[in-house]
Tab-separated table of C-alpha atoms and ligand atoms in Angstrom:
chain	number	residue	atom	x	y	z
A	1	MET	CA	-26.423	-10.925	18.375
A	2	ARG	CA	-25.884	-11.968	14.588
A	3	VAL	CA	-28.761	-11.993	12.658
A	4	PRO	CA	-28.956	-14.918	9.967
A	5	ALA	CA	-28.503	-13.327	6.039
A	6	GLY	CA	-31.770	-14.942	5.263
A	7	ALA	CA	-33.457	-12.528	7.730
A	8	LEU	CA	-31.924	-9.781	6.244
A	9	TRP	CA	-33.758	-10.970	3.112
A	10	SER	CA	-36.348	-9.103	2.693
A	11	ALA	CA	-39.106	-8.810	0.381
A	12	ALA	CA	-38.618	-6.347	-1.013
A	13	GLY	CA	-35.169	-7.544	-2.303
A	14	ALA	CA	-36.700	-9.224	-5.460
A	15	ALA	CA	-36.663	-5.866	-6.643
A	16	TRP	CA	-33.246	-4.743	-6.328
A	17	ARG	CA	-30.592	-3.751	-8.979
A	18	ARG	CA	-29.668	-6.782	-11.290
A	19	GLY	CA	-27.117	-4.305	-12.220
A	20	PHE	CA	-25.380	-0.656	-11.099
A	21	SER	CA	-25.195	2.065	-13.255
A	22	PHE	CA	-22.302	3.513	-14.874
A	23	ALA	CA	-24.311	6.161	-16.844
A	24	GLY	CA	-22.208	9.529	-16.435
A	25	GLN	CA	-19.133	8.247	-15.294
A	26	ASP	CA	-15.251	9.743	-17.148
A	27	VAL	CA	-13.452	7.501	-15.356
A	28	ALA	CA	-10.216	9.445	-17.359
A	29	ARG	CA	-10.875	11.944	-14.892
A	30	TRP	CA	-10.140	9.512	-11.918
A	31	PHE	CA	-6.382	9.327	-12.287
A	32	PRO	CA	-3.504	11.778	-11.127
A	33	GLY	CA	-1.059	12.661	-14.602
A	34	HIS	CA	2.009	12.135	-11.938
A	35	MET	CA	1.224	8.025	-12.064
A	36	ALA	CA	3.170	8.409	-15.019
A	37	LYS	CA	6.215	9.858	-14.175
A	38	GLY	CA	6.487	7.186	-12.086
A	39	LEU	CA	7.120	4.511	-14.561
A	40	LYS	CA	9.745	6.575	-16.088
A	41	LYS	CA	11.324	6.636	-12.620
A	42	MET	CA	11.672	2.755	-11.833
A	43	GLN	CA	12.690	2.343	-15.182
A	44	ARG	CA	15.649	4.764	-14.609
A	45	SER	CA	16.759	1.194	-11.479
A	46	LEU	CA	15.775	-0.874	-13.713
A	47	LYS	CA	19.048	-2.496	-13.776
A	48	LEU	CA	19.558	-3.214	-9.891
A	49	VAL	CA	17.234	-5.158	-9.764
A	50	ASP	CA	17.132	-8.885	-9.571
A	51	CYS	CA	12.834	-9.227	-9.349
A	52	ILE	CA	9.454	-7.944	-8.927
A	53	ILE	CA	7.277	-8.225	-6.000
A	54	GLU	CA	3.912	-7.160	-7.399
A	55	VAL	CA	1.317	-5.330	-4.078
A	56	HIS	CA	-1.790	-5.400	-5.732
A	57	ASP	CA	-5.361	-5.669	-2.943
A	58	ALA	CA	-6.971	-9.614	-2.360
A	59	ARG	CA	-10.312	-7.679	-2.551
A	60	ILE	CA	-10.422	-6.527	-6.429
A	61	PRO	CA	-7.523	-9.706	-7.527
A	62	LEU	CA	-8.543	-9.985	-11.177
A	63	SER	CA	-9.665	-5.905	-11.817
A	64	GLY	CA	-6.692	-2.803	-11.534
A	65	ARG	CA	-3.649	-4.073	-12.172
A	66	ASN	CA	-1.294	-2.512	-15.065
A	67	PRO	CA	-0.055	-5.442	-16.748
A	68	LEU	CA	2.093	-2.885	-18.726
A	69	PHE	CA	4.241	-2.782	-16.435
A	70	GLN	CA	5.758	-6.078	-17.602
A	71	GLU	CA	6.890	-4.669	-20.871
A	72	ALA	CA	8.009	-1.307	-19.207
A	73	LEU	CA	10.144	-2.684	-16.825
A	74	GLY	CA	10.839	-5.956	-18.289
A	75	ILE	CA	11.020	-9.690	-18.189
A	76	LYS	CA	11.982	-10.314	-14.497
A	77	PRO	CA	10.923	-12.783	-11.877
A	78	HIS	CA	7.183	-11.992	-10.472
A	79	LEU	CA	5.539	-12.682	-7.665
A	80	LEU	CA	1.843	-11.473	-7.205
A	81	VAL	CA	1.559	-10.300	-3.189
A	82	LEU	CA	-2.330	-10.151	-2.925
A	83	ASN	CA	-2.585	-8.423	0.365
A	84	LYS	CA	-5.141	-7.392	2.688
A	85	MET	CA	-6.958	-10.733	2.909
A	86	ASP	CA	-8.580	-9.701	5.909
A	87	LEU	CA	-10.802	-7.655	4.261
A	88	ALA	CA	-11.385	-10.095	0.996
A	89	ASP	CA	-14.203	-13.468	1.350
A	90	LEU	CA	-12.005	-15.596	-0.631
A	91	LYS	CA	-14.036	-18.899	-0.113
A	92	GLU	CA	-12.886	-19.496	-3.957
A	93	LYS	CA	-9.702	-18.267	-3.503
A	94	GLN	CA	-8.214	-21.928	-5.966
A	95	LYS	CA	-10.452	-20.383	-8.163
A	96	ILE	CA	-8.749	-16.848	-8.657
A	97	VAL	CA	-5.129	-18.844	-7.848
A	98	GLY	CA	-6.308	-20.749	-10.987
A	99	HIS	CA	-7.468	-17.939	-12.945
A	100	LEU	CA	-4.231	-15.780	-12.613
A	101	ASN	CA	-2.364	-18.935	-13.011
A	102	LYS	CA	-3.635	-19.093	-16.418
A	103	GLU	CA	-3.018	-15.498	-17.185
A	104	GLY	CA	0.649	-16.004	-16.911
A	105	VAL	CA	0.917	-14.914	-13.443
A	106	LYS	CA	2.736	-18.211	-11.549
A	107	ASN	CA	3.325	-16.233	-8.248
A	108	VAL	CA	0.619	-15.392	-5.568
A	109	ILE	CA	0.577	-14.877	-1.829
A	110	PHE	CA	-2.055	-14.310	-0.107
A	111	THR	CA	-0.966	-11.550	2.807
A	112	ASN	CA	-2.637	-9.206	5.648
A	113	CYS	CA	0.538	-6.763	6.456
A	114	LEU	CA	-0.837	-5.509	9.384
A	115	LYS	CA	-0.526	-8.961	11.476
A	116	ASP	CA	1.900	-10.209	9.548
A	117	GLU	CA	-0.034	-12.777	7.882
A	118	ASN	CA	2.022	-15.343	5.315
A	119	ILE	CA	5.345	-11.872	5.218
A	120	LYS	CA	7.766	-15.994	6.451
A	121	GLN	CA	6.423	-17.550	3.068
A	122	ILE	CA	7.764	-14.215	0.815
A	123	VAL	CA	12.051	-14.812	0.684
A	124	PRO	CA	12.258	-17.920	-0.299
A	125	VAL	CA	9.460	-17.437	-3.430
A	126	VAL	CA	12.225	-14.935	-4.003
A	127	THR	CA	15.078	-16.572	-3.204
A	128	GLU	CA	14.075	-19.351	-5.077
A	129	LEU	CA	12.465	-17.295	-8.069
A	130	ILE	CA	16.536	-15.611	-8.145
A	131	GLU	CA	18.011	-18.267	-8.749
A	132	GLY	CA	16.003	-20.575	-10.680
A	133	GLY	CA	16.564	-17.501	-13.015
A	134	TYR	CA	19.728	-15.484	-14.727
A	135	ARG	CA	20.542	-14.311	-11.794
A	136	TYR	CA	22.080	-17.626	-10.206
A	137	HIS	CA	24.216	-17.857	-13.487
A	138	ARG	CA	26.091	-14.383	-12.594
A	139	GLY	CA	27.913	-15.130	-9.658
A	140	GLU	CA	30.047	-13.468	-6.676
A	141	ASN	CA	27.023	-10.928	-6.466
A	142	LEU	CA	25.108	-12.540	-3.572
A	143	GLU	CA	22.776	-9.823	-3.094
A	144	TYR	CA	19.243	-9.444	-3.775
A	145	CYS	CA	17.132	-6.504	-4.754
A	146	ILE	CA	13.865	-6.387	-4.640
A	147	MET	CA	11.389	-4.275	-6.670
A	148	VAL	CA	7.820	-3.395	-5.007
A	149	ILE	CA	5.368	-2.177	-7.344
A	150	GLY	CA	1.328	-1.210	-7.715
A	151	VAL	CA	-1.519	0.687	-7.561
A	152	PRO	CA	-1.770	2.833	-4.806
A	153	ASN	CA	-2.674	2.209	-1.312
A	154	VAL	CA	-2.833	-1.577	-1.940
A	155	GLY	CA	-0.008	-2.350	1.183
A	156	LYS	CA	3.630	-1.811	-0.321
A	157	SER	CA	5.171	0.563	2.298
A	158	SER	CA	2.873	-1.993	4.856
A	159	LEU	CA	4.761	-4.758	3.135
A	160	ILE	CA	8.233	-3.479	3.209
A	161	ASN	CA	7.990	-2.468	7.153
A	162	SER	CA	6.094	-6.229	7.874
A	163	LEU	CA	8.728	-8.154	5.957
A	164	ARG	CA	11.316	-5.481	8.113
A	165	ARG	CA	9.551	-6.607	11.537
A	166	GLN	CA	9.188	-10.801	10.636
A	167	HIS	CA	13.749	-10.591	9.898
A	168	LEU	CA	15.202	-8.042	11.037
A	169	ARG	CA	12.891	-7.789	13.656
A	170	LYS	CA	13.075	-3.402	12.858
A	171	GLY	CA	10.456	-0.820	12.611
A	172	LYS	CA	8.856	1.334	10.212
A	173	ALA	CA	11.322	2.044	7.441
A	174	SER	CA	8.930	3.417	4.630
A	175	ARG	CA	5.535	5.960	5.558
A	176	VAL	CA	2.701	3.785	5.005
A	177	GLY	CA	-0.604	5.973	4.551
A	178	GLY	CA	-4.327	6.242	4.549
A	179	LEU	CA	-4.797	8.249	1.211
A	180	PRO	CA	-3.768	6.705	-2.266
A	181	GLY	CA	0.047	8.458	-3.297
A	182	VAL	CA	1.822	9.101	0.433
A	183	THR	CA	4.796	7.026	-1.061
A	184	LYS	CA	6.382	9.824	-3.404
A	185	ALA	CA	9.592	9.997	-1.894
A	186	VAL	CA	12.593	9.193	-4.256
A	187	MET	CA	13.436	5.477	-4.390
A	188	SER	CA	15.051	4.405	-1.424
A	189	LYS	CA	17.037	1.005	-1.138
A	190	ILE	CA	15.995	-0.884	2.663
A	191	GLN	CA	17.249	-4.855	3.554
A	192	VAL	CA	14.598	-6.582	4.598
A	193	CYS	CA	16.796	-9.701	5.222
A	194	GLU	CA	20.035	-10.723	5.992
A	195	GLN	CA	20.379	-14.185	4.869
A	196	PRO	CA	19.892	-14.404	1.864
A	197	LEU	CA	20.846	-10.318	1.867
A	198	MET	CA	18.289	-8.855	0.336
A	199	PHE	CA	17.435	-5.271	-0.166
A	200	LEU	CA	13.546	-3.853	-1.786
A	201	LEU	CA	14.121	-0.127	-3.508
A	202	ASP	CA	10.917	2.024	-2.410
A	203	THR	CA	8.595	2.703	-5.215
A	204	PRO	CA	6.184	5.073	-5.160
A	205	GLY	CA	2.372	3.566	-5.786
A	206	VAL	CA	2.543	4.835	-9.126
A	207	LEU	CA	1.556	2.533	-10.900
A	208	ALA	CA	-1.297	3.639	-12.978
A	209	PRO	CA	-4.651	1.329	-12.080
A	210	ARG	CA	-5.891	-0.446	-15.913
A	211	ILE	CA	-9.354	0.472	-15.971
A	212	GLN	CA	-11.089	-1.317	-18.573
A	213	ASP	CA	-14.234	0.226	-18.209
A	214	VAL	CA	-16.231	1.991	-14.645
A	215	GLU	CA	-17.272	-0.743	-12.945
A	216	THR	CA	-13.473	-1.476	-12.453
A	217	GLY	CA	-12.959	2.081	-11.835
A	218	LEU	CA	-15.383	2.023	-8.972
A	219	LYS	CA	-14.268	-1.208	-7.350
A	220	LEU	CA	-10.361	0.234	-7.422
A	221	ALA	CA	-11.883	3.527	-6.311
A	222	THR	CA	-14.215	1.124	-2.737
A	223	CYS	CA	-11.421	-0.365	-2.446
A	224	GLY	CA	-9.483	3.008	-1.772
A	225	THR	CA	-7.312	3.634	-5.159
A	226	ILE	CA	-8.478	6.960	-5.819
A	227	LEU	CA	-9.119	9.787	-3.568
A	228	ASP	CA	-12.466	9.459	-2.588
A	229	HIS	CA	-13.059	13.292	-3.972
A	230	LEU	CA	-12.409	12.128	-7.561
A	231	VAL	CA	-15.056	9.468	-7.866
A	232	GLY	CA	-17.494	11.380	-5.179
A	233	GLU	CA	-18.313	9.765	-2.134
A	234	ASP	CA	-21.303	9.404	-2.510
A	235	ILE	CA	-21.025	7.143	-5.979
A	236	ILE	CA	-18.777	4.895	-4.409
A	237	ALA	CA	-21.263	4.445	-0.964
A	238	ASP	CA	-24.070	3.834	-3.527
A	239	TYR	CA	-21.555	0.917	-5.526
A	240	LEU	CA	-19.976	-0.334	-2.089
A	241	LEU	CA	-23.893	-1.436	-0.993
A	242	PHE	CA	-24.878	-2.645	-4.375
A	243	THR	CA	-22.133	-5.263	-3.888
A	244	LEU	CA	-23.200	-5.815	-0.587
A	245	ASN	CA	-26.686	-6.541	-0.895
A	246	LYS	CA	-25.303	-8.214	-3.997
A	247	GLN	CA	-23.158	-10.286	-1.739
A	248	GLN	CA	-25.193	-10.914	0.137
A	249	GLN	CA	-23.320	-9.105	2.837
A	250	PHE	CA	-25.234	-7.461	5.351
A	251	ARG	CA	-23.223	-6.468	8.087
A	252	TYR	CA	-24.110	-2.628	7.005
A	253	VAL	CA	-27.218	-3.133	8.654
A	254	GLU	CA	-26.117	-4.988	12.429
A	255	HIS	CA	-23.598	-2.034	12.066
A	256	TYR	CA	-25.589	0.460	11.540
A	257	ASP	CA	-29.587	-1.471	13.292
A	258	LEU	CA	-30.928	-0.450	10.015
A	259	GLY	CA	-33.365	-3.558	11.350
A	260	GLU	CA	-33.555	-4.508	7.013
A	261	ALA	CA	-31.179	-4.297	4.562
A	262	CYS	CA	-32.139	-1.985	1.468
A	263	ASP	CA	-30.987	-1.248	-2.058
A	264	ASP	CA	-31.756	2.649	-1.984
A	265	ILE	CA	-28.893	4.307	-1.213
A	266	GLY	CA	-30.284	7.229	0.019
A	267	SER	CA	-32.479	5.912	2.883
A	268	VAL	CA	-29.675	3.748	3.568
A	269	LEU	CA	-27.423	7.457	4.368
A	270	LYS	CA	-30.624	9.124	5.723
A	271	ARG	CA	-30.665	6.198	8.286
A	272	ILE	CA	-26.973	6.030	8.975
A	273	ALA	CA	-27.244	9.767	9.180
A	274	MET	CA	-29.719	9.692	11.110
A	275	LYS	CA	-28.146	7.038	13.698
A	276	LEU	CA	-24.838	9.713	13.605
A	277	LYS	CA	-26.210	11.982	14.793
A	278	LYS	CA	-24.936	13.924	11.306
A	279	ILE	CA	-27.036	16.297	10.562
A	280	HIS	CA	-26.487	19.689	8.838
A	281	LYS	CA	-27.669	23.210	8.722
A	282	VAL	CA	-29.025	23.768	5.233
A	283	LYS	CA	-30.442	26.892	3.537
A	284	VAL	CA	-33.705	26.591	1.406
A	285	LEU	CA	-34.999	28.597	-0.765
A	286	THR	CA	-38.298	29.719	-0.414
A	287	GLY	CA	-41.005	32.697	-2.510
A	288	THR	CA	-40.531	34.855	1.434
A	289	GLY	CA	-37.159	34.403	1.330
A	290	ASP	CA	-34.185	31.846	2.789
A	291	VAL	CA	-35.324	29.052	5.002
A	292	ASN	CA	-32.896	26.839	7.227
A	293	VAL	CA	-33.833	24.131	7.002
A	294	ILE	CA	-32.491	21.431	9.256
A	295	GLN	CA	-31.353	18.099	6.973
A	296	PRO	CA	-29.367	14.808	7.726
A	297	ASN	CA	-25.572	15.099	6.470
A	298	TYR	CA	-25.501	12.717	2.981
A	299	SER	CA	-21.538	12.884	2.991
A	300	ALA	CA	-20.910	12.850	6.599
A	301	ALA	CA	-23.055	9.531	6.109
A	302	ALA	CA	-21.323	8.013	2.818
A	303	CYS	CA	-17.713	8.641	4.708
A	304	ASP	CA	-18.592	6.727	7.334
A	305	PHE	CA	-19.704	4.168	5.139
A	306	ILE	CA	-17.089	3.553	3.124
A	307	ARG	CA	-14.463	4.265	6.354
A	308	ASN	CA	-16.980	0.928	7.739
A	309	PHE	CA	-16.081	-0.728	4.798
A	310	ARG	CA	-12.507	-0.104	4.162
A	311	SER	CA	-12.077	-1.022	7.775
A	312	GLY	CA	-13.352	-4.193	7.688
A	313	VAL	CA	-16.545	-3.379	9.921
A	314	LEU	CA	-18.683	-3.778	7.346
A	315	GLY	CA	-17.145	-7.651	6.407
A	316	GLN	CA	-15.584	-9.013	4.366
A	317	VAL	CA	-16.289	-8.612	0.294
A	318	MET	CA	-15.418	-9.898	-3.264
A	319	PHE	CA	-15.724	-8.004	-6.290
A	320	ASP	CA	-14.076	-9.651	-8.450
A	321	THR	CA	-16.499	-12.436	-7.927
A	322	ALA	CA	-18.415	-11.973	-11.392
A	323	ILE	CA	-14.669	-12.220	-13.557
A	324	LEU	CA	-14.315	-15.351	-12.325
A	325	GLU	CA	-17.413	-17.076	-13.330
A	326	GLU	CA	-17.060	-15.838	-17.106
A	327	PRO	CA	-15.523	-18.142	-18.949
A	328	GLN	CA	-11.137	-17.972	-19.740
A	329	ALA	CA	-9.209	-17.654	-22.465
A	330	ASN	CA	-5.785	-19.632	-21.707
A	331	ASN	CA	-3.221	-17.147	-21.858
A	332	ASP	CA	-0.041	-19.561	-20.190
A	333	SER	CA	3.093	-17.578	-20.742
A	334	ASP	CA	5.345	-16.358	-18.454
A	335	SER	CA	5.295	-13.857	-15.934
B	401	LIG	N1	-6.989	-3.711	6.116
B	401	LIG	C1	-5.224	-4.293	6.206
B	401	LIG	N2	-5.469	-3.153	6.205
B	401	LIG	C2	-4.077	-2.995	5.417
B	401	LIG	C3	-3.027	-4.290	4.945
B	401	LIG	N3	-1.930	-3.606	4.809
B	401	LIG	C4	-2.385	-2.119	4.643
B	401	LIG	N4	-2.897	-1.396	4.924
B	401	LIG	C5	-3.520	-0.526	5.664
B	401	LIG	O1	-3.997	-0.320	3.812
B	401	LIG	C6	-3.170	1.364	3.717
B	401	LIG	C7	-1.948	1.572	2.666
B	401	LIG	O2	-0.550	1.393	3.156
B	401	LIG	P1	0.697	1.535	2.497
B	401	LIG	O3	1.346	0.661	2.986
B	401	LIG	O4	0.771	2.727	2.965
B	401	LIG	O5	0.176	1.760	0.747
B	401	LIG	P2	0.699	1.948	-0.100
B	401	LIG	O6	1.212	1.197	-0.792
B	401	LIG	O7	2.766	2.139	0.286
B	401	LIG	O8	-0.174	3.149	-0.611
B	401	LIG	P3	1.152	4.490	-1.677
B	401	LIG	O9	1.436	4.874	-0.866
B	401	LIG	O10	-0.259	5.211	-1.272
B	401	LIG	O11	2.019	3.829	-2.824
B	401	LIG	C8	-3.298	1.929	5.651
B	401	LIG	O12	-4.395	2.775	6.259
B	401	LIG	C9	-2.553	0.559	5.691
B	401	LIG	O13	-2.561	0.449	7.425
B	401	LIG	C10	-3.322	-5.284	4.948
B	401	LIG	O14	-2.774	-6.090	5.391
B	401	LIG	N5	-4.705	-4.837	6.013
């Protein structure tokens, strides 16, 4: 039975954090250097490419994308695929698309690569973009070549596999992983469609995300685009709890049988650990020597909380609602 959100919003809610404290976080450490190399590799293959499909996470449609790639890779027809739509709260979908349009991103498709949702929309849009552009005038060569790019773990390999399932009825061509940075192989050309003949270059997921501030870094981390240990599971779990509460997404309360929502990560993790029976022995130094104390395993609880969120069990979330509310400058250039 689902408990109504209002019932979980106890009087304590009034005392909850209005903002998240980002003090002491060093985002410069969060992104490994190999990502810069990826862009160089992509530039080398660019001559082959007719269109770029940029994949990003639908839960962070307005943050973390790196607009520098456009400069580095040149002006090519561009489609933004906002993947993992099954995990995103898309009540404000039209607003999101409007915001992106104003930023110059004209072509946006929301997808779920695990269930092949909306995947069939991609080839017609890409075909139209290429034929409407410079390529159409090049004549005889009717083979289209597409480059897939994006920050780590947003589903680039899953998209390629999904396109193949939809158009070729073929199985996996591209390795899919649960951790950021799985796609490291040299770029290979993978056929995704027969009519028109279309190939994709599966690129490494090495576009460095753009981190304007610590909060953007935390959004990216919570969505799994940075290895958790670089940021710290405890910090990710705390930011996740803050976001779930702010959006009144209280499924975690039911899932972990907590009774009511709470804004204190320490007590939430303690209760999760107890429920999951995740406890461990810790040596405590006392005046009379070492004593073994049984304590809740906060790290294990944090990992479980984050993993369940990423699998969708704790409900859908939109991390960029605040950006949608901000006034936006009109930057209506081609993208
Ligand atoms: N819920 C959900 N999960 C998805 C979707 N697409 C991909 N995933 C999962 O996201 C994780 C990353 O997917 P990949 O396809 O490996 O992502 P990638 O961008 O190629 O990753 P890198 O190799 O790190 O660059 C995997 O666990 C996928 O199963 C989706 O639409 N919905």
